[in-house]
Short mmCIF file of C-alpha atoms and ligand atoms in Angstrom, two decimals:
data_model
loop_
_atom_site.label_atom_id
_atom_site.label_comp_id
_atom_site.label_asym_id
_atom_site.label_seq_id
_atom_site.Cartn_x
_atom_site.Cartn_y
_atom_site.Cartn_z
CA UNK A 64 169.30 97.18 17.81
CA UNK A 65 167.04 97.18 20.90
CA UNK A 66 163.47 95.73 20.52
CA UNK A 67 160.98 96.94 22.51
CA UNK A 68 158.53 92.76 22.79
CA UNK A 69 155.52 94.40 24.52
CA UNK A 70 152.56 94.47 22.77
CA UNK A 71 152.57 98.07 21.54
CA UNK A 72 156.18 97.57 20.36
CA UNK A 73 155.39 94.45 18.36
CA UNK A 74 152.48 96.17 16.44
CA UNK A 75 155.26 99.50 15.88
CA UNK A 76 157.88 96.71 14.62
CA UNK A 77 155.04 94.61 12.34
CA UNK A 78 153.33 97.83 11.06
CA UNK A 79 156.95 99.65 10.08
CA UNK A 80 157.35 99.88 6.38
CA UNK A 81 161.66 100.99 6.58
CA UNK A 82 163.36 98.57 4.63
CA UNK A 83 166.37 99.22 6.87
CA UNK A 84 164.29 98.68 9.86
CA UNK A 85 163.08 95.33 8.69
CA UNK A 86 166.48 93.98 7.68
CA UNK A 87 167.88 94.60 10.67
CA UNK A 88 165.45 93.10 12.63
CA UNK A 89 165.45 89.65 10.59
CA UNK A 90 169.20 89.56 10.83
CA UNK A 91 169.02 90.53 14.63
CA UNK A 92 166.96 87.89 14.90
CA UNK A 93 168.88 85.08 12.64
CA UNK A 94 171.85 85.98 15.48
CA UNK A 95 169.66 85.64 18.57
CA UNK A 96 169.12 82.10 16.73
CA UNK A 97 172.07 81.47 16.47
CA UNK A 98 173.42 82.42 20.29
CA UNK A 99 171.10 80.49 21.95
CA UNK A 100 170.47 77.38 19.57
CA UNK A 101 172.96 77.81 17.09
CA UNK A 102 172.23 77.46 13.66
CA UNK A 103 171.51 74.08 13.47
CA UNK A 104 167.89 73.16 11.25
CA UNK A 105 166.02 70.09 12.15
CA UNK A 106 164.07 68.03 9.04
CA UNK A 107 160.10 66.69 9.48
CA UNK A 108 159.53 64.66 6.65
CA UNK A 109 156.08 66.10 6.22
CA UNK A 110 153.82 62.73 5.24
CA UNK A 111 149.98 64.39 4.15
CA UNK A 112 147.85 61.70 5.30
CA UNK A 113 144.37 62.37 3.70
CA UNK A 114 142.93 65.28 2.25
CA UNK A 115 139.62 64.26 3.67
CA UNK A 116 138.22 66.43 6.37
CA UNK A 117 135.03 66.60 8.83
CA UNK A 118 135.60 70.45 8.90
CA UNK A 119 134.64 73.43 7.40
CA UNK A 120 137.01 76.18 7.89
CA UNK A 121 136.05 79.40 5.64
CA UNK A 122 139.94 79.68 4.63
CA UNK A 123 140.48 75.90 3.85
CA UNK A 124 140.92 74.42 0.28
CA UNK A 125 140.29 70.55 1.35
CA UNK A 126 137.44 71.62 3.87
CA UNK A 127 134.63 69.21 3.80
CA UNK A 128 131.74 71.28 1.45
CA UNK A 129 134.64 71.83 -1.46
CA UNK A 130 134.34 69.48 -4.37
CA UNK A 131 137.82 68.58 -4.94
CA UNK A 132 139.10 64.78 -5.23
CA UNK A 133 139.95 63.16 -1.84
CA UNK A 134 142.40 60.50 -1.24
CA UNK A 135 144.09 58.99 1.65
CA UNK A 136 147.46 57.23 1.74
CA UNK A 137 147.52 53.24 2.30
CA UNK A 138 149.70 51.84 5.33
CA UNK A 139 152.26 50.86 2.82
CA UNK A 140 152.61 54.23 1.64
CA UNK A 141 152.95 56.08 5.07
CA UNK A 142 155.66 53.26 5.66
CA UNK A 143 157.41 53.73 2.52
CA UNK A 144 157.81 57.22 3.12
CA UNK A 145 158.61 57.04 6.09
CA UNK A 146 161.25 54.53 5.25
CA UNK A 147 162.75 56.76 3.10
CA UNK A 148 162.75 59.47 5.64
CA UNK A 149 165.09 57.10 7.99
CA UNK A 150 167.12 56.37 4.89
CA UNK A 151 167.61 60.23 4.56
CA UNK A 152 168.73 60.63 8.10
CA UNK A 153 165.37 62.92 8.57
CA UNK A 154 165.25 61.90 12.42
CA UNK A 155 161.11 62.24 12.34
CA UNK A 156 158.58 63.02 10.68
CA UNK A 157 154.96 64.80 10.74
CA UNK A 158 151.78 62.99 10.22
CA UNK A 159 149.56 65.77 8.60
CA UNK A 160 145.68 65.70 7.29
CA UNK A 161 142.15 66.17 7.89
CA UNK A 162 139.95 66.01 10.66
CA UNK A 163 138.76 62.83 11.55
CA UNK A 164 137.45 61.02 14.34
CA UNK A 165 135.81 57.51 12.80
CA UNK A 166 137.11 54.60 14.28
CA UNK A 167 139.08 53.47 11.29
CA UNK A 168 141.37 56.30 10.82
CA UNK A 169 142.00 56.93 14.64
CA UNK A 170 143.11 52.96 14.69
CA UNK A 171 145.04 53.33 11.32
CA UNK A 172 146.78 56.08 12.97
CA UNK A 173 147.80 53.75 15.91
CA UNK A 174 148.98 51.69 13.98
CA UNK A 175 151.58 53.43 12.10
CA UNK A 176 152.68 55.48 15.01
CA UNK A 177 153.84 51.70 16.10
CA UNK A 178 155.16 50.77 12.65
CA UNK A 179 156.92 54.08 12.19
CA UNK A 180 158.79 53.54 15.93
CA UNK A 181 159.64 50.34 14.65
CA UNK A 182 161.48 51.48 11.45
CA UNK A 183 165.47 50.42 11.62
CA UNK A 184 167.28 53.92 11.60
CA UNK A 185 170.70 52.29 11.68
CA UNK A 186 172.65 53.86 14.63
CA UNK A 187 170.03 56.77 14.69
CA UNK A 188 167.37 56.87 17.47
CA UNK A 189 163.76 55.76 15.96
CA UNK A 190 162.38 58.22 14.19
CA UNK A 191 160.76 61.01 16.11
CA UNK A 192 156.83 61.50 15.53
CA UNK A 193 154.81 64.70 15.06
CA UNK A 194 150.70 64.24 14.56
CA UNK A 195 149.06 67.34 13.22
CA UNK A 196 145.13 65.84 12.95
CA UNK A 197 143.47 68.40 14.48
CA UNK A 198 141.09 68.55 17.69
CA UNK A 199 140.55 64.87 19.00
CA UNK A 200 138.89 63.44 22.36
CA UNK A 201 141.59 62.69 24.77
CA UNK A 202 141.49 59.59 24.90
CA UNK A 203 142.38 59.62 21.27
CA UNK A 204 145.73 61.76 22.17
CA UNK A 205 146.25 59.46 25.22
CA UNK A 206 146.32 56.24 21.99
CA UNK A 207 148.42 57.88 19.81
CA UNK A 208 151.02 59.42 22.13
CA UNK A 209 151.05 55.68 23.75
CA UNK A 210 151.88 54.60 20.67
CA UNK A 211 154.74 56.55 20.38
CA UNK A 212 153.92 60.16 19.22
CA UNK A 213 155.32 62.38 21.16
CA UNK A 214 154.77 66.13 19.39
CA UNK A 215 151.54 67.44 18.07
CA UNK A 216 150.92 70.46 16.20
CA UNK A 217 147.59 72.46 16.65
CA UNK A 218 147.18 75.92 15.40
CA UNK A 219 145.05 78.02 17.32
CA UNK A 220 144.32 79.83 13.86
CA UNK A 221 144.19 83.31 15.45
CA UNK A 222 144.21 84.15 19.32
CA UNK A 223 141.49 86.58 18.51
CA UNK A 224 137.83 85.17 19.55
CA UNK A 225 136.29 87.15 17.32
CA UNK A 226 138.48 86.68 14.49
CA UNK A 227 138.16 83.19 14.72
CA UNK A 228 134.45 83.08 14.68
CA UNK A 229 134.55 85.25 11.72
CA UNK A 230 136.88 82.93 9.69
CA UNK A 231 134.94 79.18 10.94
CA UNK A 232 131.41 78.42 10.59
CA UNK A 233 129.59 79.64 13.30
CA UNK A 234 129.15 76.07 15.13
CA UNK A 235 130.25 73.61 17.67
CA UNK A 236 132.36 72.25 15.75
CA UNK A 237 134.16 75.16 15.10
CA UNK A 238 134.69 76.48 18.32
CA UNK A 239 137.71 78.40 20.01
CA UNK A 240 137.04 77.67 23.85
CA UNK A 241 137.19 73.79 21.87
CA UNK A 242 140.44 74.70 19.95
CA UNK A 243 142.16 76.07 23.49
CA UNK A 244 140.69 73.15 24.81
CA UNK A 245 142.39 70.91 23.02
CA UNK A 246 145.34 72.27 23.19
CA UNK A 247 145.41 72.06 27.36
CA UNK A 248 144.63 68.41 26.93
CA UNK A 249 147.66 67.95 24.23
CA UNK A 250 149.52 69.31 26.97
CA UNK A 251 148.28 67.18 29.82
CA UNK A 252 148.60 64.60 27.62
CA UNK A 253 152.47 64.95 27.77
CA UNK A 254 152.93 65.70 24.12
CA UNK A 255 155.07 68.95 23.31
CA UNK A 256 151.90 71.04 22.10
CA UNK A 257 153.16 73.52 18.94
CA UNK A 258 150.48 75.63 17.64
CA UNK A 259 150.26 78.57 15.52
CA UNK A 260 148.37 81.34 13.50
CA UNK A 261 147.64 82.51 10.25
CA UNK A 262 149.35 85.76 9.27
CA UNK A 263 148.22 88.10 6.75
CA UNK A 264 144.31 87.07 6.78
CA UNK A 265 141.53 89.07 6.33
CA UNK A 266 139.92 91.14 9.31
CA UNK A 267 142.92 90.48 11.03
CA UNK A 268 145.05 93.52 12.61
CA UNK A 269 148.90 94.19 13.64
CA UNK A 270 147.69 93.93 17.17
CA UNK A 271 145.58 90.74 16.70
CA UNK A 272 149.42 89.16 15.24
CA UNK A 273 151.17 90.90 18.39
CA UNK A 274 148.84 89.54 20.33
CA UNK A 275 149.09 85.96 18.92
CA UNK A 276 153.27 86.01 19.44
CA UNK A 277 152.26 86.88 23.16
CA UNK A 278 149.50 83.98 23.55
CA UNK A 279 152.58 81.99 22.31
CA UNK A 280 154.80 83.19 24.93
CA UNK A 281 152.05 82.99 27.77
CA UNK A 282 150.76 79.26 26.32
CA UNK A 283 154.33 78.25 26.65
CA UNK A 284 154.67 76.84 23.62
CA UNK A 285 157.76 74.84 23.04
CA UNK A 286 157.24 74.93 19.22
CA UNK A 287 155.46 76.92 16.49
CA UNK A 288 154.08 76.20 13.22
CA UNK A 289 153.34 79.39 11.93
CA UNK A 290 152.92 81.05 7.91
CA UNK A 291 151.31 83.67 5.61
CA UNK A 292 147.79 83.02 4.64
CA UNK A 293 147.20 82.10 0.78
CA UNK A 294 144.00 82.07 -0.64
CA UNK A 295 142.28 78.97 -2.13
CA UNK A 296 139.96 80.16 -5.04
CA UNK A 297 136.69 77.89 -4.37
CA UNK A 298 136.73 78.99 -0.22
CA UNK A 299 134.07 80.88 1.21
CA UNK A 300 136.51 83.17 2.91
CA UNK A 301 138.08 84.18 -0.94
CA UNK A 302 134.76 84.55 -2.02
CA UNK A 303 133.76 87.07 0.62
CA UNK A 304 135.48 89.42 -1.19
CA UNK A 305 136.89 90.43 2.42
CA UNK A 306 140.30 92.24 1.45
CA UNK A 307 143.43 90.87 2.80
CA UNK A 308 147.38 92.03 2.48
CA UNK A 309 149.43 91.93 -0.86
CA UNK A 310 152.11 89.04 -1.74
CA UNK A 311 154.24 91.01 -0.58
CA UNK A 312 153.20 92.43 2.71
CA UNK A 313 152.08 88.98 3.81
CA UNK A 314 155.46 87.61 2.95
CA UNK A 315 157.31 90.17 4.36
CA UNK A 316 154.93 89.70 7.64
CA UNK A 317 155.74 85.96 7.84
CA UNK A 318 159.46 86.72 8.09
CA UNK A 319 159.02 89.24 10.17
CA UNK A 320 156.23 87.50 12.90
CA UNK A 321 159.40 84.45 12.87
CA UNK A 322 162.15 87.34 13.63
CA UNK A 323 159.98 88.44 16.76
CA UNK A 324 159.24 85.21 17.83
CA UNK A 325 162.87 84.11 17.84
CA UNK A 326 163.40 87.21 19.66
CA UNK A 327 160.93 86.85 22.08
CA UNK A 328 161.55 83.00 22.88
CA UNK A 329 164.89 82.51 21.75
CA UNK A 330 165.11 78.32 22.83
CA UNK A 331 161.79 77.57 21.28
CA UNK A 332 161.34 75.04 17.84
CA UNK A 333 159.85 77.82 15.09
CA UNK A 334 159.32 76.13 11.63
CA UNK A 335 159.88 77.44 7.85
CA UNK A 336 156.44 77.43 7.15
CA UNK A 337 155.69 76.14 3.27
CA UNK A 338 153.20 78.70 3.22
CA UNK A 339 156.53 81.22 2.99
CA UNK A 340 156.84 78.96 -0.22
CA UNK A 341 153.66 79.92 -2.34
CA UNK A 342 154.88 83.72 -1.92
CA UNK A 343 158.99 83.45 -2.79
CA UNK A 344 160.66 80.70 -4.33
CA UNK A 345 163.39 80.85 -1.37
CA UNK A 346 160.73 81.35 0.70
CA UNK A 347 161.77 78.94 3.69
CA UNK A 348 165.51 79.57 3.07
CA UNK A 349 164.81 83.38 3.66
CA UNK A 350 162.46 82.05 6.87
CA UNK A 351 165.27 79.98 8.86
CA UNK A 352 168.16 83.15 8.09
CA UNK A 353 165.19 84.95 9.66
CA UNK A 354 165.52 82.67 12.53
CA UNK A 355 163.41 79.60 12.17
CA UNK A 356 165.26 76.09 13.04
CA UNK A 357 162.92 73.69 11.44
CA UNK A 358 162.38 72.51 8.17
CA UNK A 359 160.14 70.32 6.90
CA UNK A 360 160.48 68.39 3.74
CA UNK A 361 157.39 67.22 1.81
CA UNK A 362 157.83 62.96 1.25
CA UNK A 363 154.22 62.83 0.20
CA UNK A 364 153.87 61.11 -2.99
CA UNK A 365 153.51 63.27 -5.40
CA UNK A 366 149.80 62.07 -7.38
CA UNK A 367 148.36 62.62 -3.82
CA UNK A 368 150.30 65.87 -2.87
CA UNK A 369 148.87 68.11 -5.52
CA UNK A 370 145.37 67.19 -4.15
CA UNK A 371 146.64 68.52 -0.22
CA UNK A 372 145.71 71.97 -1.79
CA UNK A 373 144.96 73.87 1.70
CA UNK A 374 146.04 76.83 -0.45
CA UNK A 375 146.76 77.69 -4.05
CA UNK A 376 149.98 75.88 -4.58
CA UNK A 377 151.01 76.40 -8.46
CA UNK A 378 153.26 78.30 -7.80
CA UNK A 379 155.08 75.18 -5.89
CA UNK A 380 154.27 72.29 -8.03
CA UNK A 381 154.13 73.91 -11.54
CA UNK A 382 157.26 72.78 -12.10
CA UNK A 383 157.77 69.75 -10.25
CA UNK A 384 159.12 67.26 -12.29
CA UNK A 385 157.35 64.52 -10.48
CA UNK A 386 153.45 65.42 -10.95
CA UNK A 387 151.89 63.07 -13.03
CA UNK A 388 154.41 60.43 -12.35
CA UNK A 389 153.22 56.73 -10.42
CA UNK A 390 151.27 56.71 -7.02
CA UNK A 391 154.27 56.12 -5.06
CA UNK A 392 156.95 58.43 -6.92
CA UNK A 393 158.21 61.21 -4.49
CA UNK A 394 159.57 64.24 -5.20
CA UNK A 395 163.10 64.48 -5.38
CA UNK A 396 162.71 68.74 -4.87
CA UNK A 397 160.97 68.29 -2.23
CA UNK A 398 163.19 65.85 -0.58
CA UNK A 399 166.53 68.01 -1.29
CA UNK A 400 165.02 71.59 -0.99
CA UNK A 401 168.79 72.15 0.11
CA UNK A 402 170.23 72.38 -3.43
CA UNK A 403 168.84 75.85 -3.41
CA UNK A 404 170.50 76.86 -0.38
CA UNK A 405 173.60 75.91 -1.48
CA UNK A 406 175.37 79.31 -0.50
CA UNK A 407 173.97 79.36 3.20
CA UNK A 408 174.91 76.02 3.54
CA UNK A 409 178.76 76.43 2.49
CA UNK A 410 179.25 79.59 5.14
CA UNK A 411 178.01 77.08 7.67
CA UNK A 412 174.87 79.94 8.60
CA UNK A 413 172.27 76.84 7.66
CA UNK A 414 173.85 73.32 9.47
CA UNK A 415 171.17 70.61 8.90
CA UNK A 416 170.73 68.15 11.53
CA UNK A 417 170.76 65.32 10.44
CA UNK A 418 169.54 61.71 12.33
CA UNK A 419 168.56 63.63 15.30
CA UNK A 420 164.57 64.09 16.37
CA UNK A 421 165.71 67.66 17.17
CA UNK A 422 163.56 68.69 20.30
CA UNK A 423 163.51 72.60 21.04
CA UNK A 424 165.93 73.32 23.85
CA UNK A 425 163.05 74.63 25.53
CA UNK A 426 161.10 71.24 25.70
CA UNK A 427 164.64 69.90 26.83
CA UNK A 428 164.22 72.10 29.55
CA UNK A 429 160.94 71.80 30.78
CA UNK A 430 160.85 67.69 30.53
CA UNK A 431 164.20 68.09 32.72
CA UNK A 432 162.20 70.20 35.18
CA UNK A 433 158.82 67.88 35.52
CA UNK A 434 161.75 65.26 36.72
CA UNK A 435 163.43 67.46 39.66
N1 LIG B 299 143.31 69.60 9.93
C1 LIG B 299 144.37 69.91 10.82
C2 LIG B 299 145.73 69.87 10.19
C3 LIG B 299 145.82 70.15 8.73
S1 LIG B 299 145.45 71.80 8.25
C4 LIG B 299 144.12 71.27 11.47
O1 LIG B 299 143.41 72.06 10.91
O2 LIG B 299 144.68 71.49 12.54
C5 LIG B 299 146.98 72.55 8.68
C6 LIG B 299 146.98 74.04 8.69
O3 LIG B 299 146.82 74.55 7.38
C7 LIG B 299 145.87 74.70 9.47
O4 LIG B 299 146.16 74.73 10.83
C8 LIG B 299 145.82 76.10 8.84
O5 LIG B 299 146.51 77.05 9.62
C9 LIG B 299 146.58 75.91 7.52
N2 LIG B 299 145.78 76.43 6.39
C10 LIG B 299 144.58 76.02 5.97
N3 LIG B 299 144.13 76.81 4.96
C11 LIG B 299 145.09 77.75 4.75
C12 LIG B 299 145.22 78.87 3.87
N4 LIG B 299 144.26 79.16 3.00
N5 LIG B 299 146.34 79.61 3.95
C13 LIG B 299 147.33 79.31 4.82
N6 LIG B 299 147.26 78.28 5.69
C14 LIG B 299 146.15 77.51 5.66
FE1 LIG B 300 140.05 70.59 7.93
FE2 LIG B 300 142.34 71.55 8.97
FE3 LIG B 300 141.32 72.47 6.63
FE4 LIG B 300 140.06 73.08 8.90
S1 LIG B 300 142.18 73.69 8.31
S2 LIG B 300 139.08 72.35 7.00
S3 LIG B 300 140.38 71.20 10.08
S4 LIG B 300 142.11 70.41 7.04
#
């Protein structure tokens, strides 16, 4: 099928209700995927820091008024798990938590980044490093990615000003020229700057999503960390009352939003959010046959992981088999989501790639063009 990618066309394709319509476009876009990065997944062992947060976001179960119980992981459990990720043949892994800019953490984080790089991978390259720690000075980006990071995910939330002011505290520290800000100096920086938006939220329009796939596109993003929004029960934003899509639309919207993408920036990194998760038990299977390439397996120990509740998660971890088990257990679902996508996996449409810190081809590119 032909897609028309301008802005009026995206809202026509994200708005259309056709069940024909929409399977055609996620399979359209699954082959795009395929022709231009084949169907190769990369793995992120996802490693949630701390649960403790200097923010407020309205949408956010772990923001800083919520009473919830905060933890953050010791050295030796970062290290174990990321030992386990180089045992695993993971090829990186993403550093994930809380906003925070004391001393302590900023240096912890330094130090790990070194301790992770120098983690024996056998004949693999050291493990690749993703931080996701939200807005920092840059001075703090310039540490970190000295140290050895060398991605960084920061969602701009919503390329909507106005949206975005209506789902933060209205503050400095909560500020979108900051967010974009931040994201310029990631850049400069020399990390490979992801981002990404909510999907599904309240307020939020089909043209405010078109419009974020085309801030990706113009912000040249080189990887995106995108997913449905899920409501946390204690948040201000739930409690607003503020109506938002079903399940069901949202999911469908999450596949869809990765189908366009693909199909709008067909070399780019575009992760299986676990977001998709919450909504359908194969819900990152269905997002990489929708095109995604990334996947990112959760190596958090398990006592700390249920309290990383950005969202309502039950429907995740109410069977885990590890909840409740010792500080340091970790999840042996989470670590081989693959046994689900067993069928995929045998046709050869889902190849995991294994050992390697899989870069988009589009960062490739660009890093071989700064050296011309
Ligand atoms: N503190 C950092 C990183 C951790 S939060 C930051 O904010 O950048 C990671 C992501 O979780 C956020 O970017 C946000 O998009 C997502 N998130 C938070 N609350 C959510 C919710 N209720 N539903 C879906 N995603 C949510
Ligand atoms: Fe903190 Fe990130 Fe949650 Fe905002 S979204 S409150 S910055 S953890």
């Amino acid at each position: 099928m032909n897609y028309n990618l301008d802005r009026e066309g995206l809202v026509e394709a994200l708005e259309c209700k056709d069940p024909a319509f929409n399977k055609a476009l996620l399979e359209d876009a699954y082959k795009v995927k395929v022709a231009s990065i084949g169907p190769v997944v990369y793995l992120r062992g996802l490693i949630e820091i701390s649960n403790i947060c200097s923010k407020n976001c309205l949408y956010c179960g772990i923001r800083r008024d919520i009473h919830c119980p905060r933890y953050e992981l010791t050295d030796e459990q970062v290290l174990q798990a990321a030992a386990m990720a180089a045992q695993r043949r993971f090829g990186s892994v993403v550093i994930q938590g809380g906003e925070r800019k004391d001393k302590a953490f900023v240096a912890k984080i330094t130090r790990l980044v070194k301790a992770i790089k120098a983690i024996d991978t056998g004949d693999d390259p050291p493990l690749g490093i993703t931080l996701s720690l939200g807005e920092q000075p840059r001075e703090v980006y310039d540490e970190w990615f000295d140290a050895g990071a060398h991605r960084y995910l920061l969602r701009i939330e919503t390329s909507n000003p106005d949206l975005y002011r209506k789902i933060h505290p209205n503050d400095d520290n909560h500020s979108y020229d900051r967010r974009l800000k931040a994201l310029e100096d990631l850049k400069a920086a020399g990390y490979q700057a992801g981002t990404g938006a909510m999907i599904g939220m309240p307020y939020q329009t089909a043209a405010d999503m078109a419009d974020d796939l085309l801030f990706y596109k113009s912000f040249g993003a080189p990887m995106i960390g995108m997913g449905p929004y899920n409501p946390h029960p204690d948040t201000p934003l739930t409690h607003s009352g503020a109506q938002f899509p079903s399940d069901d639309e949202r999911f469908m919207l999450g596949l869809k939003m990765i189908a366009l993408l693909r199909l709008l920036m067909p070399d780019i990194n575009i992760a299986a959010a676990t977001a998709l998760e919450v909504l359908n038990p194969r819900g990152r299977e269905l997002g990489i046959m929708a095109g995604a390439n990334v996947f990112m397996p959760n190596i958090t120990p398990s006592e700390e992981m249920v309290k990383y509740n950005l969202y309502d998660r039950k429907t995740i971890l109410k069977d885990c088999p590890s909840v409740g088990k010792d500080d340091n257990h970790i999840c042996k679902n989470c670590v081989f989501p693959f046994c689900s996508m067993g069928e995929n996996m045998r046709e050869g449409k889902i190849v995991v790639g294994y050992g390697q810190w899989g870069d988009s081809k589009a960062a490739l590119r660009e890093k071989s063009l700064k050296k011309l």
